[in-house]
XYZ file of C-alpha atoms in Angstrom:
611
model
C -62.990 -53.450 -14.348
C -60.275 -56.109 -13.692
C -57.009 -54.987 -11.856
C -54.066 -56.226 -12.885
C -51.953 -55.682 -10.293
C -49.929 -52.532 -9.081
C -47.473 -52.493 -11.142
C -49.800 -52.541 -14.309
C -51.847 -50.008 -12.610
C -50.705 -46.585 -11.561
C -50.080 -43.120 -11.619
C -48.239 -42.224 -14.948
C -47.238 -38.987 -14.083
C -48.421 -36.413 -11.172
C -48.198 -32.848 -10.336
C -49.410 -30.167 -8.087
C -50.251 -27.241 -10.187
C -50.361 -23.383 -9.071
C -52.497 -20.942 -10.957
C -51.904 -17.484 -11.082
C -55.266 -16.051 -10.994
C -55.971 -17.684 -7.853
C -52.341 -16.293 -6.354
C -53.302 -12.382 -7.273
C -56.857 -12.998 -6.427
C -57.191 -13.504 -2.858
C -54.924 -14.815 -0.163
C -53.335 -18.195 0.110
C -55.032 -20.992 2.284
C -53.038 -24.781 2.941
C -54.696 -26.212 -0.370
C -53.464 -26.970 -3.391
C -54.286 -28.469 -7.156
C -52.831 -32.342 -8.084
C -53.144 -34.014 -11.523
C -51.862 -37.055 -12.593
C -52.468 -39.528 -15.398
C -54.065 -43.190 -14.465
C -53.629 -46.126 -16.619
C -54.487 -49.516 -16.690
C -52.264 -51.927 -18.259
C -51.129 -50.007 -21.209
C -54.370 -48.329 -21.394
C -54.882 -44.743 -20.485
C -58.218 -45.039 -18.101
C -61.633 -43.329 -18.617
C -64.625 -43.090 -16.301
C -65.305 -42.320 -13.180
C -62.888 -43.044 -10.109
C -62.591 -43.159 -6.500
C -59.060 -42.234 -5.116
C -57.396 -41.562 -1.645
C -54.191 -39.742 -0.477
C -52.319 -39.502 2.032
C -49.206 -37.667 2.871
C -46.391 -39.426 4.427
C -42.594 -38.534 5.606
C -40.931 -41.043 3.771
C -40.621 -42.760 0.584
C -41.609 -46.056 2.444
C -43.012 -46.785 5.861
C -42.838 -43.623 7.818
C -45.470 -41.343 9.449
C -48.650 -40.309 7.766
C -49.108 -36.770 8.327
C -52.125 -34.709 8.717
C -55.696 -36.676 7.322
C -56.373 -39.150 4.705
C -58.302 -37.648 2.166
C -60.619 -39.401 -0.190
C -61.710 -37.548 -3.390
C -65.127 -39.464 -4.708
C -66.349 -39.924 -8.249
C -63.344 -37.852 -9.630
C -63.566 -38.418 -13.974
C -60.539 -39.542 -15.574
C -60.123 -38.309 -19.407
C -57.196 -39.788 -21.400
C -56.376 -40.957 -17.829
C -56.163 -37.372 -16.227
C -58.091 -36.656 -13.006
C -57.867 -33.332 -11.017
C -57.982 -33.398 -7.364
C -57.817 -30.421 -4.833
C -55.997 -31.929 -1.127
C -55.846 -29.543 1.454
C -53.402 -31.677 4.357
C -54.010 -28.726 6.723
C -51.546 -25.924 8.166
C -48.642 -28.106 9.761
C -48.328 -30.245 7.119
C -45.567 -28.423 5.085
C -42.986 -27.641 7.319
C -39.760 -27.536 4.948
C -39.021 -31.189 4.556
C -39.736 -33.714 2.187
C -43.088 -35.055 1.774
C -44.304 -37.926 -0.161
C -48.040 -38.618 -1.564
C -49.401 -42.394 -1.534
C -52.621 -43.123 -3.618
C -55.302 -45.610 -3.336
C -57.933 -46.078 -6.178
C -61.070 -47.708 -7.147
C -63.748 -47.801 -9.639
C -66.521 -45.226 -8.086
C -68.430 -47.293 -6.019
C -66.179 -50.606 -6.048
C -65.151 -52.732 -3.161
C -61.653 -52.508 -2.184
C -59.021 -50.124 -2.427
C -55.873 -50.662 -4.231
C -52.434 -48.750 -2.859
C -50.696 -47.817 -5.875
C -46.905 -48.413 -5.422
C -43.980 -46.151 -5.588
C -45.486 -43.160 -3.135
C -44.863 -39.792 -5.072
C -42.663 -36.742 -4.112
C -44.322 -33.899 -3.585
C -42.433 -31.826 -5.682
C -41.947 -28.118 -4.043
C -44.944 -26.102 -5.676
C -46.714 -26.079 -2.123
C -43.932 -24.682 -0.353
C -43.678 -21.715 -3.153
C -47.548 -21.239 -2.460
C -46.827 -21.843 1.225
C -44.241 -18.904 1.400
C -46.023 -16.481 -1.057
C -47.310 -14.468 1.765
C -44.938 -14.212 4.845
C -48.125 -14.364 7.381
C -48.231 -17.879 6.098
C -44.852 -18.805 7.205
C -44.065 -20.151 10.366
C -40.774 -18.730 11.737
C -39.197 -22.196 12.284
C -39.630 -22.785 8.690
C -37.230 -20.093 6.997
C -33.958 -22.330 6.700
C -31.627 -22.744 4.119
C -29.782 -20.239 1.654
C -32.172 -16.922 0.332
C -30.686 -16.093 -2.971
C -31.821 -12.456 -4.146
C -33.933 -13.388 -7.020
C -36.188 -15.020 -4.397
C -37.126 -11.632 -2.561
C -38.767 -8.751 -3.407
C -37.738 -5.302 -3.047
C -39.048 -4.748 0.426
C -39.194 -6.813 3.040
C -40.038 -6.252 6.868
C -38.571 -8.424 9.799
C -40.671 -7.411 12.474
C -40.077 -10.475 15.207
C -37.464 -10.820 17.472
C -34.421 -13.195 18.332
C -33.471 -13.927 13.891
C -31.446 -17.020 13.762
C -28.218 -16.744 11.980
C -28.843 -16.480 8.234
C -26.444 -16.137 5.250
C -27.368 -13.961 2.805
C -25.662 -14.528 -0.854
C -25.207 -11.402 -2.911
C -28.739 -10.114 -1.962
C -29.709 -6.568 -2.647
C -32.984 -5.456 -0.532
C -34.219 -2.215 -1.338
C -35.809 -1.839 2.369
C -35.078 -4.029 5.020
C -37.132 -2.828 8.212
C -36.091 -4.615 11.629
C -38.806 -4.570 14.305
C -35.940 -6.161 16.682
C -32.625 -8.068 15.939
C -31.624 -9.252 18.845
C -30.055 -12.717 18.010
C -28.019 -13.746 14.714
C -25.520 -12.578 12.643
C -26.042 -11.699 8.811
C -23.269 -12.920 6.561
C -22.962 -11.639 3.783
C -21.543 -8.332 1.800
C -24.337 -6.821 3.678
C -25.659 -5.227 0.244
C -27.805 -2.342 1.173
C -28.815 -3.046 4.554
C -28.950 -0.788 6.840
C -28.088 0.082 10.803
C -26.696 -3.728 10.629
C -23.098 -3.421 12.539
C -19.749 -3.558 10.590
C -17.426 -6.366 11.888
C -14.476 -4.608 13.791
C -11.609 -2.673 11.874
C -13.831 -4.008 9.041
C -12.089 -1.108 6.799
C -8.751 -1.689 8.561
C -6.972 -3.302 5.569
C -7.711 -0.383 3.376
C -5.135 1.725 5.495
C -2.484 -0.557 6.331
C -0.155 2.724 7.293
C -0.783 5.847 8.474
C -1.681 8.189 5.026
C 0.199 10.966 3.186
C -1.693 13.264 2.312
C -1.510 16.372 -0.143
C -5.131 18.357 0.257
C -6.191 21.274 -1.713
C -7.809 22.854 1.321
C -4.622 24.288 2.757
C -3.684 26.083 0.032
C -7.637 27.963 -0.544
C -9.502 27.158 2.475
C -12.855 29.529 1.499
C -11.512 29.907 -1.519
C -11.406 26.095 -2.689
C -14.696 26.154 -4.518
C -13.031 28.553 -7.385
C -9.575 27.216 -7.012
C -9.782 23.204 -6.855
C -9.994 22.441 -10.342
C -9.676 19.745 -12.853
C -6.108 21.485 -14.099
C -5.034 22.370 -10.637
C -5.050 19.100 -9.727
C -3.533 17.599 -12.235
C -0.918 20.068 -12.140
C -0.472 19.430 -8.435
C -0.411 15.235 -9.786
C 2.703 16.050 -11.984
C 4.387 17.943 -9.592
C 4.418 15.192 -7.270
C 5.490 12.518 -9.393
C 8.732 14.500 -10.043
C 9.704 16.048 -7.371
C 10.081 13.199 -5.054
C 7.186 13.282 -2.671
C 5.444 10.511 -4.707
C 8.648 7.805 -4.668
C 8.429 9.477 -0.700
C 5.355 8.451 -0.035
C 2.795 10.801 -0.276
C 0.779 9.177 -2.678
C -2.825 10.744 -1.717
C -4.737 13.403 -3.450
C -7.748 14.528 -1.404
C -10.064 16.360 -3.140
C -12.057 18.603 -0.759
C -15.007 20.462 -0.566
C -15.793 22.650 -3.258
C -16.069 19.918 -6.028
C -19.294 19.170 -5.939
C -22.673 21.252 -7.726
C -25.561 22.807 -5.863
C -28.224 19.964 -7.061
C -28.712 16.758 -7.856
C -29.252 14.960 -11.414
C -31.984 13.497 -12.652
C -30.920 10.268 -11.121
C -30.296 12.094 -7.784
C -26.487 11.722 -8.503
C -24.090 14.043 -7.153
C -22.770 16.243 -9.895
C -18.998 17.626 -9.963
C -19.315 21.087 -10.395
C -19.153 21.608 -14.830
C -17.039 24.748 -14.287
C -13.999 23.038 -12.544
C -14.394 19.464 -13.038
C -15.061 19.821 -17.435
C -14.377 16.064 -18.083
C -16.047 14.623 -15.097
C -14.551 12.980 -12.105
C -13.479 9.449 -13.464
C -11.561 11.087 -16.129
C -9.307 13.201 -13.623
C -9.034 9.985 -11.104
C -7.761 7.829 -14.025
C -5.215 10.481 -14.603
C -4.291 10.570 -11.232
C -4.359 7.222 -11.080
C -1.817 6.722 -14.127
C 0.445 8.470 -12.535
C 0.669 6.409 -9.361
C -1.793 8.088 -6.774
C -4.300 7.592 -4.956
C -7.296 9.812 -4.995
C -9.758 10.973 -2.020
C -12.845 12.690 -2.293
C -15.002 14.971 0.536
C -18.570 15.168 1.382
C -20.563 15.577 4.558
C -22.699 14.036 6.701
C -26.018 16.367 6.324
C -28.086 17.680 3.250
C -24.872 20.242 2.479
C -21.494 20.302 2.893
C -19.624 23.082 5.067
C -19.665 25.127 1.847
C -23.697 25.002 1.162
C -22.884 22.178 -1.627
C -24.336 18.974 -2.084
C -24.045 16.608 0.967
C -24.663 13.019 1.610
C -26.831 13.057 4.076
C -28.633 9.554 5.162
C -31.326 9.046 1.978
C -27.828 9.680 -0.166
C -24.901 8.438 1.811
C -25.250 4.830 0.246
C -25.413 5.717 -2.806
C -23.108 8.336 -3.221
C -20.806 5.766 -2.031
C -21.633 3.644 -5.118
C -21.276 6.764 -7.403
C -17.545 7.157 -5.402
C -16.540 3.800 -6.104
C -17.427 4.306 -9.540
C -15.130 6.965 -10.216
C -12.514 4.695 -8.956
C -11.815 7.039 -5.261
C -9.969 5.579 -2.728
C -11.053 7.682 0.085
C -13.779 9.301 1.403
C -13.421 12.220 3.822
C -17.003 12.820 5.806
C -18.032 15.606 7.069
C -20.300 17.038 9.868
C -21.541 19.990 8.825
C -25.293 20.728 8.007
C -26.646 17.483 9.791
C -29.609 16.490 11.589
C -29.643 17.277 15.127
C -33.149 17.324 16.355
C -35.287 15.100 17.656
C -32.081 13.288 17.042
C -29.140 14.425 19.070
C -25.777 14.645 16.750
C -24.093 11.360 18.713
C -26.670 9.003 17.600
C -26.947 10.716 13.859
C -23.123 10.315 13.537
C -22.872 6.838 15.277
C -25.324 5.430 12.750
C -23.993 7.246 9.889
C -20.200 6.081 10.656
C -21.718 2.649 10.792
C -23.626 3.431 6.931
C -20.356 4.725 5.731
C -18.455 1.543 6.627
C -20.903 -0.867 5.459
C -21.512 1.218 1.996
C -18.051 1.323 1.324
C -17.658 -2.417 2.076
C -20.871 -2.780 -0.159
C -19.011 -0.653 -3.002
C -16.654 -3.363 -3.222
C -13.491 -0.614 -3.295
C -10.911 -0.542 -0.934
C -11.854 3.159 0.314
C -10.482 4.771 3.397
C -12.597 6.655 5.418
C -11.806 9.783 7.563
C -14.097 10.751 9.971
C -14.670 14.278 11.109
C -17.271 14.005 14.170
C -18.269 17.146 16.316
C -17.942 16.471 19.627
C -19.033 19.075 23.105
C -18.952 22.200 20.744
C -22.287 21.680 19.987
C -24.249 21.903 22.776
C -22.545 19.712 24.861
C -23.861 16.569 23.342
C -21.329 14.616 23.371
C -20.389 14.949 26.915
C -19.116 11.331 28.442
C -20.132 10.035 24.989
C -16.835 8.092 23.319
C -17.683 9.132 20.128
C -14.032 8.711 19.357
C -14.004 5.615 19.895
C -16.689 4.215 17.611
C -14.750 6.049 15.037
C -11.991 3.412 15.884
C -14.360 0.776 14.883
C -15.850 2.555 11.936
C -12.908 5.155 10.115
C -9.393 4.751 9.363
C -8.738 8.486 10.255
C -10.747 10.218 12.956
C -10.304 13.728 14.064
C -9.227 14.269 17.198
C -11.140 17.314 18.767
C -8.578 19.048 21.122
C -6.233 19.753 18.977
C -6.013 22.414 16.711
C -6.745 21.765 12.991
C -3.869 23.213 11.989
C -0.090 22.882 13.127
C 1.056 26.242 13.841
C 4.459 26.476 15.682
C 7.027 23.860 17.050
C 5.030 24.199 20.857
C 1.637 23.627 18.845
C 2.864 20.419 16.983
C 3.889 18.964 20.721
C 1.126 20.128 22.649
C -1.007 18.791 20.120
C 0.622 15.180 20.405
C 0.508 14.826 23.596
C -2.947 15.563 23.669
C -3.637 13.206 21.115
C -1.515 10.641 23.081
C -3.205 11.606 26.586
C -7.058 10.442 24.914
C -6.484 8.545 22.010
C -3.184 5.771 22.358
C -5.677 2.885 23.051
C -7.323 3.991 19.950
C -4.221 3.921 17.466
C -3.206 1.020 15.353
C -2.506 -0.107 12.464
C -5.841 1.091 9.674
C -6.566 3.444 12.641
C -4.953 6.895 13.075
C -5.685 10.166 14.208
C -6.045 13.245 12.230
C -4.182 15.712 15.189
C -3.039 18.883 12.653
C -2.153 19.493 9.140
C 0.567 20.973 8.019
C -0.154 24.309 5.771
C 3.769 24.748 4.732
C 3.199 28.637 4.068
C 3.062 29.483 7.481
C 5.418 27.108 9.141
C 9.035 27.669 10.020
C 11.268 24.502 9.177
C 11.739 23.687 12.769
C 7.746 23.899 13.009
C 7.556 21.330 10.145
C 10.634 19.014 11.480
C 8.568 19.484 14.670
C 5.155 18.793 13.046
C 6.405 15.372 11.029
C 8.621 14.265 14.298
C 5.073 13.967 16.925
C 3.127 12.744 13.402
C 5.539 9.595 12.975
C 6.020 9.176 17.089
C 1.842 8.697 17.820
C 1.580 7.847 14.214
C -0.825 10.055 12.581
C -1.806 10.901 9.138
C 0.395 13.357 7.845
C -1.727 16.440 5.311
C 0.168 18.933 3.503
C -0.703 21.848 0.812
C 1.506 22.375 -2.119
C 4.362 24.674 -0.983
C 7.419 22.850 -1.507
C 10.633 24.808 -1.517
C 13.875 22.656 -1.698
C 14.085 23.236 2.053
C 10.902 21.869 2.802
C 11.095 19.123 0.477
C 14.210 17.899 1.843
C 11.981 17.351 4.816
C 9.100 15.772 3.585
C 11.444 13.371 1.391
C 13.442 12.176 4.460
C 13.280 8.703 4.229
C 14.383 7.460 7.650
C 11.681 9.419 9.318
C 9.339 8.430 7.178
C 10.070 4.736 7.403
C 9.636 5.572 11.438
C 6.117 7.250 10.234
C 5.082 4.214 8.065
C 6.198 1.374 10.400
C 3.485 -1.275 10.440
C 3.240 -1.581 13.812
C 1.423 1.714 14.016
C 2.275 2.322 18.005
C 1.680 5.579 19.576
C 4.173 6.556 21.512
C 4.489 7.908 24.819
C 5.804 10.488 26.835
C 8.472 9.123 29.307
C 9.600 11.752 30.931
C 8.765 15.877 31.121
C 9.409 18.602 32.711
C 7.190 20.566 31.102
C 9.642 22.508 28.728
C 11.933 19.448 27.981
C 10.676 15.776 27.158
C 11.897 12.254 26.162
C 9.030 10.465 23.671
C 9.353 6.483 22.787
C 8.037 4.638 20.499
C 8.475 0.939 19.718
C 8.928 0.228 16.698
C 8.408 -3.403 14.675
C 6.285 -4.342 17.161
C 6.979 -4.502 20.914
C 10.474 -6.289 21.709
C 11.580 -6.089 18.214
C 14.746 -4.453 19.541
C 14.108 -1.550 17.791
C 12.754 2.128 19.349
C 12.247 5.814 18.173
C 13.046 8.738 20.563
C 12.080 12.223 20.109
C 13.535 14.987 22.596
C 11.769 18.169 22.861
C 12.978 21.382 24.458
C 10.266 24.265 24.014
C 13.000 26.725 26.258
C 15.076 29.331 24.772
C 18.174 27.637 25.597
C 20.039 24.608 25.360
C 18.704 21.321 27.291
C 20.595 18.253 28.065
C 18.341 15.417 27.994
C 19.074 11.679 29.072
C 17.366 8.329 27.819
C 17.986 5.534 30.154
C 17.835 2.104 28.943
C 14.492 1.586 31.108
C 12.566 3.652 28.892
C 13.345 2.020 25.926
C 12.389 -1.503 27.265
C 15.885 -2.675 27.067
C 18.036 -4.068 29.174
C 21.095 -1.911 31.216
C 24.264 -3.892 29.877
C 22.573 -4.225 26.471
C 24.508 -2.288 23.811
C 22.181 0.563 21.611
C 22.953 1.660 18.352
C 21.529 5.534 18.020
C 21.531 7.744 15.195
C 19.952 10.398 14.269
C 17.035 10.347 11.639
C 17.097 13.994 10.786
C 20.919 14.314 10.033
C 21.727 10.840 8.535
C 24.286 10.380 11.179
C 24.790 7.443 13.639
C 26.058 8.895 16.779
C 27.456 5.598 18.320
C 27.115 2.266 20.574
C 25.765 3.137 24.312
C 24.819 1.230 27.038
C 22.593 1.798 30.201
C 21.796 5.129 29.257
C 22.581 8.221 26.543
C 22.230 12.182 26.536
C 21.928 14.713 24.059
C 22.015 18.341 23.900
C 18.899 19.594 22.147
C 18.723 23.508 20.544
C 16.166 25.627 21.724
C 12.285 25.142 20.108
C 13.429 21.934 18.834
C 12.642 18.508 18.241
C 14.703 15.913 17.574
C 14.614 12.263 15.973
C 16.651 9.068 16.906
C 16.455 5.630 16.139
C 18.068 2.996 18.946
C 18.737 -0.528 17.339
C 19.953 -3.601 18.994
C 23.164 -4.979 17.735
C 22.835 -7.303 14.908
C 22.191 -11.518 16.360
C 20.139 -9.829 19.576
C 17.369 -9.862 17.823
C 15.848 -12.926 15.479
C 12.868 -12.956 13.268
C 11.013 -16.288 12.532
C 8.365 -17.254 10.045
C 6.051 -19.619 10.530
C 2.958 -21.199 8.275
C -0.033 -21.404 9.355
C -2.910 -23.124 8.714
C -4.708 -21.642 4.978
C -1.453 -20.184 3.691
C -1.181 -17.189 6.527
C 2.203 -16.690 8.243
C 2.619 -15.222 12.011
C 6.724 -13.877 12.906
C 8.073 -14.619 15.714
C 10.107 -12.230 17.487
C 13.061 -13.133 19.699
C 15.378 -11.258 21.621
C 18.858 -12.919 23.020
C 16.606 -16.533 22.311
C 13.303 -15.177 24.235
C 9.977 -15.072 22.513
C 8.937 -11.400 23.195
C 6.577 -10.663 20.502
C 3.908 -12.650 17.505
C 3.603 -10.239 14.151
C 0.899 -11.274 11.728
């Protein structure tokens, strides 16, 4: 046969193929199948052929990698030819590859190189990565989408380069060792992998206000907590103040739930109490302008023997939450684990599956954390279990204080205990849960007391639903309230005691904003005459304060350098000190993306950046 040159000779069209029956029949070597089509002229070719290939890095020039190959006597029908090319195990490394043929008539002289090289197209990498053993770790790069995985997968070498993960959902995910890389992602169902910091922070911009059924039934709750009840409780709220207040949370607690599962391993609200399900009663609630939590635990049952979420559940009882529509999710430690595993690393990890399910649930869902601590057993001792519930919760108990507030002297000590352990912890989308308030059994100095120490280390405030005018004139109060909700979220501190008496401060706006809250406390049975100086505040001596007082609506005056009050016996009082208007001067400025950052100044010194 005559050859007309290359460019009326050449491969019409080429590709490598993959059969199936070979993939499910035994495991994958470095070969793989190419056809093409040979013509001659504008004839298809027939007979018998000699061709070689080799495999190249380029499109031109370049390096040849791995061997030639020369496939001998191959028949082309209608110009097709089959060849199998195995270019060995480094040959396919993730970049582009390109195939150059020679051909010949089977047994001719010379061969001719047939001109453009071909693209390899990316069949062999698809046969290359159908079995993991077959992939070199230096050769997973680039984006994983989730229809490319299957439903479990096991990472069992070390030191993972960073990898972004888009919208995957892995069933099982098994780490041998991470010890280097991040995953980006919306972590969907992974486990054990760490939640950025205050991940969950933006969920709780302000300390909550909370109304929960569980001070009005305590043991009880399981009969009482009802679909009606609640509702009930819903309209009551929107009318009589506390929800234009404030208090726009309704925390379901436990009780709700039924003794078993559903078919689907669901949680099931309990058919008795909760008729219409639980997204019927959280749209209701939600119509009328709350917010609605929701309570489970961190073992197989809740405190009350119910259904829990223990670790095989917790993610997807999240899901079912989110569902629903619920905005929080109070968790429990009752019932769990705690051998071989000790309770600090059980509640550690499940803290960090909480976080990450909720952030998988794609609802904003604040999280209170209730975590044992050296009442069982002692296993928590030097632990700072605490403090990974700053990381992981909005609201974490804090174990020292009562759970309840029960007198004026309870609703101090409490704060200052809370204070003592826990200030470093407190900021804004984390507070501590130091006392609620059950109304029933609290005198109104008790709850002026109670809400006073709640706004000055700003904690979550919890009520039941006894509201006499009285009482309700307290929870309504605005001022303190705004002193409660400020964004800031400082704890305050005690600056000065003597035991019986004491002088608490709390910026307020952010540090150097000019603005402060005091509360004076006198536990004696008589009179005390407490002073603030201006050093306690921050402020300076010849700089003129504005006080008034929070609880009474009532500005008391203009003082400088210092100021004393005369406080009634088992009280505690609220003030607000404010710098004269033009001391104090706000500035916005844009930065880069759209975000602003104010900045403070006081008599034309920067003393504080807001975000």
């Amino acid at each position: 046969m005559n050859w007309f040159g290359l460019s009326r000779l050449g491969v019409i069209a080429a590709l490598p193929l993959l059969t199936i029956s070979h993939v499910c029949a035994e495991p994958f070597g470095t070969a793989f199948i190419y056809q093409g089509q040979l013509a001659v002229g504008t004839n298809l070719a027939s007979g018998n052929y000699d061709l070689t290939f080799g495999l190249f890095d380029a499109p031109s020039g370049g390096a040849g990698i791995g061997p030639a190959l020369t496939n001998s006597a191959l028949i082309a029908s209608d110009g097709l030819f089959t060849a199998v090319l195995d270019f060995g195990a480094g040959a396919f490394n993730g970049e582009a590859r390109w195939l150059e043929l020679s051909v010949r008539t089977n047994g001719g002289a010379n061969f001719t190189t047939l001109s453009p090289r071909q693209p390899v197209m990316p069949t062999p990498y698809a046969l290359q990565a159908a079995s993991a053993a077959q992939v070199s770790a230096t050769n997973v790069t680039g984006i994983l989408n989730s229809s490319q995985l299957p439903a479990n997968i096991s990472f069992t070498s070390a030191g993972l380069a960073d990898a972004t993960i888009g919208n995957a959902t892995v069933g099982t995910a098994t780490f041998g060792s991470l010890t280097a890389g991040t995953l980006i992602g919306d972590g969907a169902r992974l486990r054990n992998l760490p939640t950025p910091p205050y991940a969950l922070a933006r969920f709780a911009p302000a300390p909550p206000l909370i109304y929960s059924p569980w001070y009005d039934f305590y043991l009880t709750i399981a009969t009482n907590q009802t679909d009606t009840f609640l509702r009930q409780v819903g309209q009551q709220m929107a009318t009589n103040g506390l929800l234009a207040a404030g208090w726009n949370f309704i925390w379901i607690d436990d009780g709700w739930a039924g003794a078993v599962r559903d078919a689907n391993d669901d949680m099931v609200p309990n058919p008795l109490n909760f008729p219409y399900g639980m997204s019927n009663l959280v749209a209701y609630l939600h119509a009328l302008g709350f917010k609605v939590g929701i309570y489970s635990s961190f073992g197989l049952s809740t405190c009350l023997s119910l259904t829990g979420s223990d670790e095989a559940h917790l993610p997807q009882d999240v899901k079912l939450m989110a569902s629903w529509g619920i905005d929080g999710l109070k968790l429990d430690a009752c019932f769990q684990p705690r051998w071989p595993e000790d309770a600090y690393s059980y509640d550690r990890r499940m803290l960090n599956t909480a976080a990450s399910s909720i952030l998988d649930s794609h609802r904003a869902m604040v999280l209170l954390a209730v975590t044992p601590t050296d009442d069982l057993g002692n296993l928590y001792t030097g632990r700072p279990i605490a403090w990974q519930a700053q990381y992981e919760a909005n609201i974490f108990v804090v174990w020292g204080t009562t759970e309840g507030i029960t007198d004026v002297s309870n609703a101090v000590v409490n704060a200052a205990y809370t204070a003592t352990c826990c200030s470093s912890m407190i900021g804004p989308g984390h507070y501590p849960s130091e006392g609620a308030f059950d109304l029933r059994s609290l005198s109104l100095p008790a709850v002026q007391a109670a809400m006073t120490m709640a706004a000055v280390v700003s904690a979550p405030m919890i009520v039941n639903s006894y509201w006499p005018g009285p009482i309700l004139n307290l929870l309504t109060n605005a001022e303190v309230l705004a002193i409660h909700q400020d964004a800031a979220a400082i704890c305050g501190t005690m600056a000065w005691s003597n035991n019986l008496a004491q002088v608490w401060t709390k910026p307020l706006g952010g540090r150097g904003s000019g603005a402060t809250a005091i509360a004076l406390v006198n536990l004696a049975t008589t009179n005390q005459t407490l002073a603030v100086n201006w050093s306690q505040l921050g402020a300076a001596g010849d700089e003129p304060l504005t006080i008034r007082d929070v609880w009474t609506h009532n500005t008391l005056g203009v003082y400088t350098g210092s100021w004393t009050n005369t406080v009634p016996p088992n009280t505690v009082q609220l003030f607000k000190a404010t710098a004269p208007t033009g001391l104090t001067t706000n500035v916005t400025v844009l930065r880069p993306g759209g975000t602003t950052n104010t900045l403070v100044f006081r008599k034309g010194v920067l003393v504080d950046v807001h975000p």
